[in-house]
Coordinates of N, CA and C in Angstrom, one line a residue:
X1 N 77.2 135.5 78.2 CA 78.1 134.7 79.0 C 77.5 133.3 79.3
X2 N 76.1 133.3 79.5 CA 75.5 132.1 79.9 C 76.1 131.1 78.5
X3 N 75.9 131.5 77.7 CA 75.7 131.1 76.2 C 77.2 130.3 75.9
X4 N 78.2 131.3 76.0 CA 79.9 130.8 75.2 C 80.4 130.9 76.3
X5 N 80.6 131.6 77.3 CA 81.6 131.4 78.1 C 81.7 130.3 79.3
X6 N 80.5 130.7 79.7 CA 80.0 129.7 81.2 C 80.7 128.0 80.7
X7 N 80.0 127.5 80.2 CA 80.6 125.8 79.7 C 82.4 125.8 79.7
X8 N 83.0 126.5 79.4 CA 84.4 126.5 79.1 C 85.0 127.3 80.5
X9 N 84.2 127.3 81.5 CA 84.9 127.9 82.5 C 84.6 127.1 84.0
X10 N 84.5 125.9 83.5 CA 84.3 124.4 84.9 C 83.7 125.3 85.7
X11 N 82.9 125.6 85.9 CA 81.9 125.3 86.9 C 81.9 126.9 87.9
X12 N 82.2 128.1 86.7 CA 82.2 129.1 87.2 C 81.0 129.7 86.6
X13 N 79.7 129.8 87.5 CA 79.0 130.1 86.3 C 78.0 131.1 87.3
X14 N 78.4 132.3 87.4 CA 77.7 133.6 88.1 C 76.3 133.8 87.7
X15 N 76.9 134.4 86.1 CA 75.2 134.5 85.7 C 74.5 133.5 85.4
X16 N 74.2 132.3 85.4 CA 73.4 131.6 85.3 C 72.7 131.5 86.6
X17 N 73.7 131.8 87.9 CA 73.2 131.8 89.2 C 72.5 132.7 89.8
X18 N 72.8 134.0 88.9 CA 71.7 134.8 89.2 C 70.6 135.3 88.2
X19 N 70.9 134.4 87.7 CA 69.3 134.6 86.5 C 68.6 133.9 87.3
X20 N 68.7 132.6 87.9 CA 68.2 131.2 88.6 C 67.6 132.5 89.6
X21 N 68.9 133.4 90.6 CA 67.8 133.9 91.9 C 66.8 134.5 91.4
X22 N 66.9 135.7 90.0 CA 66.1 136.3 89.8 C 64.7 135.7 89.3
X23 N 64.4 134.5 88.9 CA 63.5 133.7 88.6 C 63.0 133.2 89.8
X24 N 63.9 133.0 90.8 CA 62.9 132.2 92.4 C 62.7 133.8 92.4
X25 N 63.6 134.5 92.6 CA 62.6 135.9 93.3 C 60.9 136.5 92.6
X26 N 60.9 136.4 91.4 CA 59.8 136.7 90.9 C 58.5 135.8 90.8
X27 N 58.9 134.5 90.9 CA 58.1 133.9 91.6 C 57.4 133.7 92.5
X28 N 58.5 134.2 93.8 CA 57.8 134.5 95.3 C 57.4 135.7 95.4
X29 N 57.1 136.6 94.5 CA 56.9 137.6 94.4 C 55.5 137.7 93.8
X30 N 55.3 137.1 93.2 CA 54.2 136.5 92.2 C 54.3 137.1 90.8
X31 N 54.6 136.5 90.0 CA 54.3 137.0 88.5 C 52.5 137.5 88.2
X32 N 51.7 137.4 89.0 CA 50.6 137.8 88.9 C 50.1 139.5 89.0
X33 N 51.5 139.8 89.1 CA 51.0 141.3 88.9 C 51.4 142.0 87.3
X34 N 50.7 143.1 87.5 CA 50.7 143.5 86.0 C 51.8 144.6 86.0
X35 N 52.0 145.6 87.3 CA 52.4 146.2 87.4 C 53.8 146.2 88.1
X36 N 54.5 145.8 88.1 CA 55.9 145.5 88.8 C 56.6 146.8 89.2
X37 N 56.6 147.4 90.5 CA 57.0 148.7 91.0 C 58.6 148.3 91.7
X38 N 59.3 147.4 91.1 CA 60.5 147.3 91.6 C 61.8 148.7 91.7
X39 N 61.3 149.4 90.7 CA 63.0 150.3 90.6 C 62.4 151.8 90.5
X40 N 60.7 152.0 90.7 CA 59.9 153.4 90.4 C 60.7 154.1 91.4
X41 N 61.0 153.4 92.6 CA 60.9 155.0 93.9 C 61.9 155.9 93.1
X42 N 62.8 155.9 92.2 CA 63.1 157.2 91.6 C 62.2 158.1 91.0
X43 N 61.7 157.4 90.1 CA 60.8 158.2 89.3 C 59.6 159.1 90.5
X44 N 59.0 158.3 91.3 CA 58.3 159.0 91.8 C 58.8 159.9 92.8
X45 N 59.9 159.5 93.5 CA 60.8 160.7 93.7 C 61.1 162.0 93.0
X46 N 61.2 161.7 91.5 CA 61.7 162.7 90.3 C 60.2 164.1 90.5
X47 N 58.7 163.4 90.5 CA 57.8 163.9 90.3 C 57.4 164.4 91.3
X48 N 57.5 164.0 92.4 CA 57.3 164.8 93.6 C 58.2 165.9 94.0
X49 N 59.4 165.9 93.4 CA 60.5 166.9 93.8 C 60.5 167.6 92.4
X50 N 60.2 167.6 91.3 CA 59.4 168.6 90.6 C 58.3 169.5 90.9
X51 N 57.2 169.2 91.3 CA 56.2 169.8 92.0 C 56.3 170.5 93.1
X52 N 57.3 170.0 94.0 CA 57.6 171.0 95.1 C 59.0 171.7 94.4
X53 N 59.2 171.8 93.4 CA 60.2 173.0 92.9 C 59.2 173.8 92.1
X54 N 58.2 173.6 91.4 CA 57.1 174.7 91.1 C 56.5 174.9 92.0
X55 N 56.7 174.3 93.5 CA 55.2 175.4 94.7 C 56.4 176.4 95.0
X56 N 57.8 175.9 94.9 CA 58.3 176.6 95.4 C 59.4 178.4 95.0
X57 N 59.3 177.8 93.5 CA 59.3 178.5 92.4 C 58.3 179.9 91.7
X58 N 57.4 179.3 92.4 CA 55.9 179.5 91.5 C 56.3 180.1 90.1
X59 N 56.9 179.1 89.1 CA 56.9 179.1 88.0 C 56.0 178.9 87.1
X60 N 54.6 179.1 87.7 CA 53.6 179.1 86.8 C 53.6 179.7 86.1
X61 N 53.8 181.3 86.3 CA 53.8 182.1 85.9 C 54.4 182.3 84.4
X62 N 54.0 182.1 83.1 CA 55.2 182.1 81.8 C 55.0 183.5 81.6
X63 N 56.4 183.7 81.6 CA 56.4 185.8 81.5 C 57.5 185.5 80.2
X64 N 58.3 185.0 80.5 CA 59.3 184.9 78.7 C 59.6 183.2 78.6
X65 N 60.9 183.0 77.6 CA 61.3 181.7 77.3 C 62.0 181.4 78.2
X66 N 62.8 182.0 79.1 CA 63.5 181.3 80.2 C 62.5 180.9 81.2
X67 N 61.3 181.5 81.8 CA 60.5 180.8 82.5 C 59.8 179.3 81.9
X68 N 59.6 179.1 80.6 CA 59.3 178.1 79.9 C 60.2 176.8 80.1
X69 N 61.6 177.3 79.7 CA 62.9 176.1 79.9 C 62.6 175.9 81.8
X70 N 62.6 176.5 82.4 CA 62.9 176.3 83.7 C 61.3 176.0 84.3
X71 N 60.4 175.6 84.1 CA 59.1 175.0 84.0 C 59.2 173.7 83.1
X72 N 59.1 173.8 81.8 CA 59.7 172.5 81.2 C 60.6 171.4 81.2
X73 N 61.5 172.3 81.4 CA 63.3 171.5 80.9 C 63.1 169.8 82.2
X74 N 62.9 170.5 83.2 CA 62.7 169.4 84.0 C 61.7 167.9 83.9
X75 N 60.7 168.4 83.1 CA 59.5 167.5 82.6 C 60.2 166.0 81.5
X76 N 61.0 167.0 80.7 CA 61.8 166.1 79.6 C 63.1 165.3 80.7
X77 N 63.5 165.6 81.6 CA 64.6 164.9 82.3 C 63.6 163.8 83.2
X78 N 62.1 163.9 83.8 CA 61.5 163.2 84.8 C 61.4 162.3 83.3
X79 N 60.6 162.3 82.2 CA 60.3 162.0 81.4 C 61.4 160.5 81.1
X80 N 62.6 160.9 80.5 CA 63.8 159.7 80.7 C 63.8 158.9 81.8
X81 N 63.7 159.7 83.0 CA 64.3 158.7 84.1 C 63.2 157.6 84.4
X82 N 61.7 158.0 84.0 CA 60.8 157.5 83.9 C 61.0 156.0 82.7
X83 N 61.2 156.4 81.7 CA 61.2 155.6 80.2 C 62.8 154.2 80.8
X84 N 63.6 155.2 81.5 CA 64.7 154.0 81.7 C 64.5 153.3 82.9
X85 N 63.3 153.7 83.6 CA 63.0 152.8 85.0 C 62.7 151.8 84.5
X86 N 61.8 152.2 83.2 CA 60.6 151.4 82.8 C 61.6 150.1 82.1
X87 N 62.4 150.6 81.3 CA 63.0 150.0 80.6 C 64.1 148.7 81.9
X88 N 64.7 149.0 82.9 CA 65.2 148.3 83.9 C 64.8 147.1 84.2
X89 N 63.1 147.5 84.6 CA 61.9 146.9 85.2 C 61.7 145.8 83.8
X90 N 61.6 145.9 82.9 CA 61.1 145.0 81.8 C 62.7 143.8 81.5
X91 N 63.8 144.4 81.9 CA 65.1 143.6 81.5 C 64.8 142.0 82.0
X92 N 64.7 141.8 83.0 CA 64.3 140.4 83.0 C 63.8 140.0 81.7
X93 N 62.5 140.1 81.5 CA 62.0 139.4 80.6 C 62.5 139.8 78.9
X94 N 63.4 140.6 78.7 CA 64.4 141.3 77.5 C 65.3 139.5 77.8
X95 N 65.9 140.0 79.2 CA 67.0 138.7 79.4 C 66.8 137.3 78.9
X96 N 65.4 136.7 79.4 CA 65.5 135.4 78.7 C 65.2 135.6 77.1
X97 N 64.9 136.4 76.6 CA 64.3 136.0 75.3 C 65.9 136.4 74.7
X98 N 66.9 136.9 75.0 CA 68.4 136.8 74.8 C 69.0 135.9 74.9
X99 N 68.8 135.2 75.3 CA 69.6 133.8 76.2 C 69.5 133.1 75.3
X100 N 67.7 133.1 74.6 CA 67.2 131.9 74.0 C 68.0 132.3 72.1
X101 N 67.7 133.8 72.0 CA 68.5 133.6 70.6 C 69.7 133.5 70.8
X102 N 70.9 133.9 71.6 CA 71.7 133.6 71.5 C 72.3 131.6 71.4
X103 N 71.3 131.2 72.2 CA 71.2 129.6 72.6 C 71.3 129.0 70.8
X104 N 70.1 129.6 69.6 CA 69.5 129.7 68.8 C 70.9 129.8 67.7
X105 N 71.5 131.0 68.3 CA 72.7 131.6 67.4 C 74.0 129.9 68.0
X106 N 74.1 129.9 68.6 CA 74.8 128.7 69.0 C 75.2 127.6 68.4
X107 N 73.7 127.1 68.3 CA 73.4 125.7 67.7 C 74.1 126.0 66.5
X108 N 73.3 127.1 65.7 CA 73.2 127.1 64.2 C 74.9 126.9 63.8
X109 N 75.9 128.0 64.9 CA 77.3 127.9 64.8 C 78.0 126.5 64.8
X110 N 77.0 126.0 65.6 CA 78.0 124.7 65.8 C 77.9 123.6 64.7
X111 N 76.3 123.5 64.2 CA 76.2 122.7 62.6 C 77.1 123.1 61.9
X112 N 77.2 124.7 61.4 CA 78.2 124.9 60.4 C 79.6 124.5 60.4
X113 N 80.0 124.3 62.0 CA 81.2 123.6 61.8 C 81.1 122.4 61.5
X114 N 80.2 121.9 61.6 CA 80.2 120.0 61.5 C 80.1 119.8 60.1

């Protein structure tokens, strides 16, 4: 949107305005951390309320394969919510390096018309 649409739409330009906040915000935030805990409280939510479903379970116990899935099955679901937190948390910096090929893909379009 920043890229083709924004210019052709006088001066309606959303995402560009909030890319801009998202840039002051990480700034005053400091880019000096390595670890950015913006979107975890699910995940650590996920893991804590796993654990208190095996105290409460006590599914330690593996007696056949349905104790296994119902011990397991949960691990592989914390597992995703974990991988897409992670993946949320990194979209900023996915974002500008989009911007820039798309900016990249732009130019090149516009030579070929000329």
């Amino acid at each position: 949107m920043i890229v083709f649409l924004e210019p052709k739409l006088n001066g309606i330009s959303w995402e560009t305005r909030n890319l801009q906040l998202n840039r002051k915000n990480n700034k005053e935030k400091g880019d000096k951390r390595k670890i950015k805990l913006d979107y975890y409280e699910s995940s650590i939510l996920s893991v804590v309320c796993y654990f208190l479903y095996l105290y409460e379970c006590k599914a330690y116990k593996l007696r056949n394969f349905e104790d296994l899935v119902k011990m397991a099955g949960p691990v592989f679901l914390i597992a995703i919510v974990i991988y897409l937190t992670y993946r949320i948390n990194e979209f900023s910096k996915d974002r500008e390096a989009m911007i820039n090929s798309w900016k990249n893909i732009d130019a090149i379009e516009k030579r070929i018309k000329k």
